[in-house]
Amino acid sequence: KVFTSTLCTTMHTPQYEFLSGAETHYYESPERREVILKYLQEHPDSFEITERVEDFGLDPISKVHKKDFLQYLEHAYEEWIEEGGHPNGVLPGTIPHYKVARLGKQKASNVLAKSGEYCFDMSAVITKDTFKAAWNAAQVTLTATKDLIRVAEQYEQSIADGATSRENPPGLYALVRPPGHHAQTDVCGGYCFLNNVAIATQWLMDQPNLKGKDGGPKKIAILDIDFHHGNGTQEIFYTTSNPLYTSLHSNEDYPYFTGSDLEKGEGEGLGFNINIPLPHSTTDDEYVETLEKLIKDHVLPYDADYIIVSLGVDTYKDDPIAGFLVTSDAYPRIGNAIRKIGLPTLFVQEGGYCIEKLGLNVGGILQGFLA
Ligand code: Q9C
Ligand code: ZN
């Protein structure tokens, strides 16, 4: 079952960004959702699509993101225009580099300063409706997450009834944009503003009536298969043992300063942050074998109740902003490896920018999970 909303197409449409110093079109485009949706609609035997969105309000979002950051996102564009900023949207000109900010006691007082304080790069343009679009993506993801509870209970029941085995886990997919995994507690960046996966994960853990096997909250394992490291999700859950955060990503690309396998978590979270960086030469077999090993060594021993996948297909060989050698043949294999975990799974859309193959590649993962 697929959860989406037309607002993911109509809202948040920046005209340009900067890549390697050059002005280019904004790769995280509304067209991305359109081509994925088209593929899913062409395969009605595999996918049931719903545009039903429940409003969970601010509460689950503010459990992950700081109030001042949310206030900033909501009002940045109007302040930007008032201060004479370009109508394309808010882009930071000055970011508090740690070597500068170390001694700085000066508070960000206007939007030009705040744009740098609350954003870590030039790939997250805030337009008039960006906050609404990110809010909507989070609400769609939460709607799917609520359904995950329901289908998981059904799954347990039919196992108890002997009607199915643990090899047929239910899967849901939130087709959303903007994506989320680069968004930290109070910083946006990398096309991400609100961390959809983190918001969904935290909301699941906060459900008072939802108890895990040990009587505590349900356990969640996050599998981040976007080409880029999910610095946001890592930061948000760095000091906690639930969820387990695992990521396969490039060892030589954006966001450059996180994603090392030395980042293992801190305090209670130590050992619950698993980064597997891979070289740009990574092929289908290498990728799938590494994923299978990650699942065997880390995900299965964690004994989670749910899997949440940060689903990026910018691992694709012709992705315009990425660099692996992975082909379209790999995606059904990836989906199948995730299915074999045997747990109720929520897929949440992150990156993937090769418009021609985006539908096939995302659909390939989802169909591989079903098959
Ligand atoms: N040379 C996601 O996939 N610019 N974000 C990178 C690389 C930003 C990617 C430049 C890429 C952000 C969700
Ligand atoms: Zn990515």
PDB file of N, CA, C and O in Angstrom, residues 263-308:
ATOM      1  N   GLU A 263      31.770   6.301  13.650  1.00  0.00           N
ATOM      2  CA  GLU A 263      30.621   6.924  14.326  1.00  0.00           C
ATOM      3  C   GLU A 263      29.692   5.809  14.768  1.00  0.00           C
ATOM      4  O   GLU A 263      28.890   5.306  13.983  1.00  0.00           O
ATOM      5  N   LYS A 264      29.818   5.408  16.049  1.00  0.00           N
ATOM      6  CA  LYS A 264      29.104   4.212  16.522  1.00  0.00           C
ATOM      7  C   LYS A 264      27.989   4.521  17.512  1.00  0.00           C
ATOM      8  O   LYS A 264      27.360   3.625  18.053  1.00  0.00           O
ATOM      9  N   GLY A 265      27.739   5.816  17.785  1.00  0.00           N
ATOM     10  CA  GLY A 265      26.768   6.181  18.820  1.00  0.00           C
ATOM     11  C   GLY A 265      27.492   6.535  20.103  1.00  0.00           C
ATOM     12  O   GLY A 265      28.691   6.263  20.244  1.00  0.00           O
ATOM     13  N   GLU A 266      26.760   7.156  21.026  1.00  0.00           N
ATOM     14  CA  GLU A 266      27.362   7.610  22.286  1.00  0.00           C
ATOM     15  C   GLU A 266      26.478   7.235  23.463  1.00  0.00           C
ATOM     16  O   GLU A 266      25.245   7.181  23.320  1.00  0.00           O
ATOM     17  N   GLY A 267      27.067   7.054  24.632  1.00  0.00           N
ATOM     18  CA  GLY A 267      26.291   6.737  25.834  1.00  0.00           C
ATOM     19  C   GLY A 267      25.482   5.471  25.612  1.00  0.00           C
ATOM     20  O   GLY A 267      25.993   4.474  25.110  1.00  0.00           O
ATOM     21  N   GLU A 268      24.185   5.555  25.938  1.00  0.00           N
ATOM     22  CA  GLU A 268      23.287   4.407  25.732  1.00  0.00           C
ATOM     23  C   GLU A 268      23.210   3.989  24.268  1.00  0.00           C
ATOM     24  O   GLU A 268      22.829   2.872  23.955  1.00  0.00           O
ATOM     25  N   GLY A 269      23.525   4.947  23.410  1.00  0.00           N
ATOM     26  CA  GLY A 269      23.420   4.681  21.970  1.00  0.00           C
ATOM     27  C   GLY A 269      24.658   4.014  21.391  1.00  0.00           C
ATOM     28  O   GLY A 269      24.676   3.656  20.198  1.00  0.00           O
ATOM     29  N   LEU A 270      25.687   3.838  22.208  1.00  0.00           N
ATOM     30  CA  LEU A 270      26.937   3.250  21.695  1.00  0.00           C
ATOM     31  C   LEU A 270      26.683   1.836  21.154  1.00  0.00           C
ATOM     32  O   LEU A 270      26.124   0.983  21.852  1.00  0.00           O
ATOM     33  N   GLY A 271      27.054   1.636  19.890  1.00  0.00           N
ATOM     34  CA  GLY A 271      26.839   0.335  19.250  1.00  0.00           C
ATOM     35  C   GLY A 271      25.536   0.265  18.473  1.00  0.00           C
ATOM     36  O   GLY A 271      25.270  -0.735  17.801  1.00  0.00           O
ATOM     37  N   PHE A 272      24.732   1.329  18.539  1.00  0.00           N
ATOM     38  CA  PHE A 272      23.434   1.311  17.854  1.00  0.00           C
ATOM     39  C   PHE A 272      23.395   2.286  16.675  1.00  0.00           C
ATOM     40  O   PHE A 272      22.337   2.710  16.239  1.00  0.00           O
ATOM     41  N   ASN A 273      24.581   2.656  16.199  1.00  0.00           N
ATOM     42  CA  ASN A 273      24.700   3.462  14.980  1.00  0.00           C
ATOM     43  C   ASN A 273      25.734   2.770  14.096  1.00  0.00           C
ATOM     44  O   ASN A 273      26.917   2.702  14.441  1.00  0.00           O
ATOM     45  N   ILE A 274      25.257   2.223  13.001  1.00  0.00           N
ATOM     46  CA  ILE A 274      26.134   1.413  12.153  1.00  0.00           C
ATOM     47  C   ILE A 274      26.270   2.071  10.778  1.00  0.00           C
ATOM     48  O   ILE A 274      25.310   2.105  10.000  1.00  0.00           O
ATOM     49  N   ASN A 275      27.456   2.580  10.479  1.00  0.00           N
ATOM     50  CA  ASN A 275      27.711   3.155   9.164  1.00  0.00           C
ATOM     51  C   ASN A 275      28.587   2.221   8.339  1.00  0.00           C
ATOM     52  O   ASN A 275      29.644   1.782   8.807  1.00  0.00           O
ATOM     53  N   ILE A 276      28.149   1.938   7.117  1.00  0.00           N
ATOM     54  CA  ILE A 276      28.973   1.147   6.196  1.00  0.00           C
ATOM     55  C   ILE A 276      29.258   1.986   4.955  1.00  0.00           C
ATOM     56  O   ILE A 276      28.438   2.034   4.024  1.00  0.00           O
ATOM     57  N   PRO A 277      30.402   2.685   4.936  1.00  0.00           N
ATOM     58  CA  PRO A 277      30.756   3.486   3.761  1.00  0.00           C
ATOM     59  C   PRO A 277      31.322   2.616   2.642  1.00  0.00           C
ATOM     60  O   PRO A 277      32.076   1.680   2.905  1.00  0.00           O
ATOM     61  N   LEU A 278      30.913   2.931   1.412  1.00  0.00           N
ATOM     62  CA  LEU A 278      31.324   2.139   0.245  1.00  0.00           C
ATOM     63  C   LEU A 278      31.947   3.047  -0.817  1.00  0.00           C
ATOM     64  O   LEU A 278      31.551   4.200  -0.961  1.00  0.00           O
ATOM     65  N   PRO A 279      32.888   2.498  -1.612  1.00  0.00           N
ATOM     66  CA  PRO A 279      33.531   3.313  -2.659  1.00  0.00           C
ATOM     67  C   PRO A 279      32.628   3.503  -3.877  1.00  0.00           C
ATOM     68  O   PRO A 279      31.665   2.754  -4.068  1.00  0.00           O
ATOM     69  N   HIS A 280      32.976   4.473  -4.699  1.00  0.00           N
ATOM     70  CA  HIS A 280      32.180   4.738  -5.898  1.00  0.00           C
ATOM     71  C   HIS A 280      32.217   3.586  -6.892  1.00  0.00           C
ATOM     72  O   HIS A 280      31.366   3.503  -7.768  1.00  0.00           O
ATOM     73  N   SER A 281      33.181   2.695  -6.759  1.00  0.00           N
ATOM     74  CA  SER A 281      33.283   1.549  -7.673  1.00  0.00           C
ATOM     75  C   SER A 281      32.267   0.451  -7.345  1.00  0.00           C
ATOM     76  O   SER A 281      32.248  -0.593  -8.009  1.00  0.00           O
ATOM     77  N   THR A 282      31.398   0.681  -6.340  1.00  0.00           N
ATOM     78  CA  THR A 282      30.488  -0.369  -5.886  1.00  0.00           C
ATOM     79  C   THR A 282      29.519  -0.845  -6.981  1.00  0.00           C
ATOM     80  O   THR A 282      28.811  -0.037  -7.589  1.00  0.00           O
ATOM     81  N   THR A 283      29.506  -2.169  -7.191  1.00  0.00           N
ATOM     82  CA  THR A 283      28.647  -2.792  -8.216  1.00  0.00           C
ATOM     83  C   THR A 283      27.421  -3.456  -7.558  1.00  0.00           C
ATOM     84  O   THR A 283      27.331  -3.515  -6.332  1.00  0.00           O
ATOM     85  N   ASP A 284      26.526  -3.991  -8.388  1.00  0.00           N
ATOM     86  CA  ASP A 284      25.312  -4.662  -7.890  1.00  0.00           C
ATOM     87  C   ASP A 284      25.643  -5.723  -6.839  1.00  0.00           C
ATOM     88  O   ASP A 284      25.083  -5.730  -5.748  1.00  0.00           O
ATOM     89  N   ASP A 285      26.539  -6.661  -7.221  1.00  0.00           N
ATOM     90  CA  ASP A 285      26.834  -7.782  -6.322  1.00  0.00           C
ATOM     91  C   ASP A 285      27.434  -7.283  -5.013  1.00  0.00           C
ATOM     92  O   ASP A 285      27.070  -7.746  -3.933  1.00  0.00           O
ATOM     93  N   GLU A 286      28.366  -6.327  -5.124  1.00  0.00           N
ATOM     94  CA  GLU A 286      28.995  -5.808  -3.901  1.00  0.00           C
ATOM     95  C   GLU A 286      27.966  -5.119  -3.010  1.00  0.00           C
ATOM     96  O   GLU A 286      27.960  -5.287  -1.792  1.00  0.00           O
ATOM     97  N   TYR A 287      27.084  -4.356  -3.635  1.00  0.00           N
ATOM     98  CA  TYR A 287      26.077  -3.638  -2.840  1.00  0.00           C
ATOM     99  C   TYR A 287      25.142  -4.619  -2.135  1.00  0.00           C
ATOM    100  O   TYR A 287      24.929  -4.542  -0.924  1.00  0.00           O
ATOM    101  N   VAL A 288      24.597  -5.565  -2.912  1.00  0.00           N
ATOM    102  CA  VAL A 288      23.620  -6.496  -2.339  1.00  0.00           C
ATOM    103  C   VAL A 288      24.276  -7.378  -1.274  1.00  0.00           C
ATOM    104  O   VAL A 288      23.697  -7.611  -0.204  1.00  0.00           O
ATOM    105  N   GLU A 289      25.506  -7.835  -1.529  1.00  0.00           N
ATOM    106  CA  GLU A 289      26.193  -8.666  -0.525  1.00  0.00           C
ATOM    107  C   GLU A 289      26.474  -7.883   0.755  1.00  0.00           C
ATOM    108  O   GLU A 289      26.340  -8.417   1.866  1.00  0.00           O
ATOM    109  N   THR A 290      26.832  -6.616   0.613  1.00  0.00           N
ATOM    110  CA  THR A 290      27.079  -5.790   1.811  1.00  0.00           C
ATOM    111  C   THR A 290      25.789  -5.575   2.591  1.00  0.00           C
ATOM    112  O   THR A 290      25.774  -5.633   3.824  1.00  0.00           O
ATOM    113  N   LEU A 291      24.708  -5.338   1.859  1.00  0.00           N
ATOM    114  CA  LEU A 291      23.405  -5.168   2.523  1.00  0.00           C
ATOM    115  C   LEU A 291      23.016  -6.441   3.273  1.00  0.00           C
ATOM    116  O   LEU A 291      22.578  -6.396   4.428  1.00  0.00           O
ATOM    117  N   GLU A 292      23.188  -7.592   2.615  1.00  0.00           N
ATOM    118  CA  GLU A 292      22.836  -8.865   3.266  1.00  0.00           C
ATOM    119  C   GLU A 292      23.674  -9.095   4.522  1.00  0.00           C
ATOM    120  O   GLU A 292      23.176  -9.595   5.531  1.00  0.00           O
ATOM    121  N   LYS A 293      24.943  -8.702   4.456  1.00  0.00           N
ATOM    122  CA  LYS A 293      25.822  -8.870   5.619  1.00  0.00           C
ATOM    123  C   LYS A 293      25.416  -7.918   6.756  1.00  0.00           C
ATOM    124  O   LYS A 293      25.394  -8.293   7.920  1.00  0.00           O
ATOM    125  N   LEU A 294      25.049  -6.687   6.377  1.00  0.00           N
ATOM    126  CA  LEU A 294      24.570  -5.721   7.383  1.00  0.00           C
ATOM    127  C   LEU A 294      23.322  -6.265   8.082  1.00  0.00           C
ATOM    128  O   LEU A 294      23.187  -6.175   9.313  1.00  0.00           O
ATOM    129  N   ILE A 295      22.422  -6.836   7.294  1.00  0.00           N
ATOM    130  CA  ILE A 295      21.191  -7.386   7.871  1.00  0.00           C
ATOM    131  C   ILE A 295      21.517  -8.542   8.819  1.00  0.00           C
ATOM    132  O   ILE A 295      21.024  -8.600   9.945  1.00  0.00           O
ATOM    133  N   LYS A 296      22.401  -9.440   8.355  1.00  0.00           N
ATOM    134  CA  LYS A 296      22.747 -10.625   9.150  1.00  0.00           C
ATOM    135  C   LYS A 296      23.498 -10.240  10.436  1.00  0.00           C
ATOM    136  O   LYS A 296      23.203 -10.741  11.518  1.00  0.00           O
ATOM    137  N   ASP A 297      24.458  -9.326  10.313  1.00  0.00           N
ATOM    138  CA  ASP A 297      25.325  -9.001  11.466  1.00  0.00           C
ATOM    139  C   ASP A 297      24.684  -8.020  12.449  1.00  0.00           C
ATOM    140  O   ASP A 297      25.022  -8.015  13.631  1.00  0.00           O
ATOM    141  N   HIS A 298      23.811  -7.136  11.972  1.00  0.00           N
ATOM    142  CA  HIS A 298      23.321  -6.061  12.838  1.00  0.00           C
ATOM    143  C   HIS A 298      21.806  -5.994  12.976  1.00  0.00           C
ATOM    144  O   HIS A 298      21.301  -5.805  14.087  1.00  0.00           O
ATOM    145  N   VAL A 299      21.090  -6.105  11.842  1.00  0.00           N
ATOM    146  CA  VAL A 299      19.636  -5.895  11.911  1.00  0.00           C
ATOM    147  C   VAL A 299      18.949  -7.088  12.589  1.00  0.00           C
ATOM    148  O   VAL A 299      18.174  -6.907  13.528  1.00  0.00           O
ATOM    149  N   LEU A 300      19.255  -8.302  12.156  1.00  0.00           N
ATOM    150  CA  LEU A 300      18.601  -9.482  12.753  1.00  0.00           C
ATOM    151  C   LEU A 300      18.918  -9.625  14.243  1.00  0.00           C
ATOM    152  O   LEU A 300      17.997  -9.818  15.050  1.00  0.00           O
ATOM    153  N   PRO A 301      20.190  -9.496  14.669  1.00  0.00           N
ATOM    154  CA  PRO A 301      20.482  -9.609  16.108  1.00  0.00           C
ATOM    155  C   PRO A 301      19.788  -8.542  16.967  1.00  0.00           C
ATOM    156  O   PRO A 301      19.560  -8.751  18.148  1.00  0.00           O
ATOM    157  N   TYR A 302      19.454  -7.406  16.356  1.00  0.00           N
ATOM    158  CA  TYR A 302      18.800  -6.338  17.121  1.00  0.00           C
ATOM    159  C   TYR A 302      17.395  -6.746  17.560  1.00  0.00           C
ATOM    160  O   TYR A 302      16.871  -6.250  18.554  1.00  0.00           O
ATOM    161  N   ASP A 303      16.772  -7.674  16.812  1.00  0.00           N
ATOM    162  CA  ASP A 303      15.457  -8.205  17.176  1.00  0.00           C
ATOM    163  C   ASP A 303      14.393  -7.104  17.261  1.00  0.00           C
ATOM    164  O   ASP A 303      13.699  -6.952  18.272  1.00  0.00           O
ATOM    165  N   ALA A 304      14.271  -6.334  16.163  1.00  0.00           N
ATOM    166  CA  ALA A 304      13.315  -5.220  16.120  1.00  0.00           C
ATOM    167  C   ALA A 304      11.890  -5.715  15.925  1.00  0.00           C
ATOM    168  O   ALA A 304      11.657  -6.883  15.586  1.00  0.00           O
ATOM    169  N   ASP A 305      10.947  -4.804  16.165  1.00  0.00           N
ATOM    170  CA  ASP A 305       9.536  -5.074  15.855  1.00  0.00           C
ATOM    171  C   ASP A 305       9.158  -4.555  14.468  1.00  0.00           C
ATOM    172  O   ASP A 305       8.292  -5.113  13.817  1.00  0.00           O
ATOM    173  N   TYR A 306       9.797  -3.444  14.077  1.00  0.00           N
ATOM    174  CA  TYR A 306       9.501  -2.844  12.767  1.00  0.00           C
ATOM    175  C   TYR A 306      10.798  -2.457  12.069  1.00  0.00           C
ATOM    176  O   TYR A 306      11.784  -2.113  12.721  1.00  0.00           O
ATOM    177  N   ILE A 307      10.737  -2.449  10.749  1.00  0.00           N
ATOM    178  CA  ILE A 307      11.827  -1.900   9.939  1.00  0.00           C
ATOM    179  C   ILE A 307      11.321  -0.627   9.263  1.00  0.00           C
ATOM    180  O   ILE A 307      10.217  -0.612   8.704  1.00  0.00           O
ATOM    181  N   ILE A 308      12.109   0.438   9.336  1.00  0.00           N
ATOM    182  CA  ILE A 308      11.803   1.635   8.555  1.00  0.00           C
ATOM    183  C   ILE A 308      12.977   1.875   7.604  1.00  0.00           C
ATOM    184  O   ILE A 308      14.130   1.955   8.037  1.00  0.00           O
TER     185      ILE A 308
END
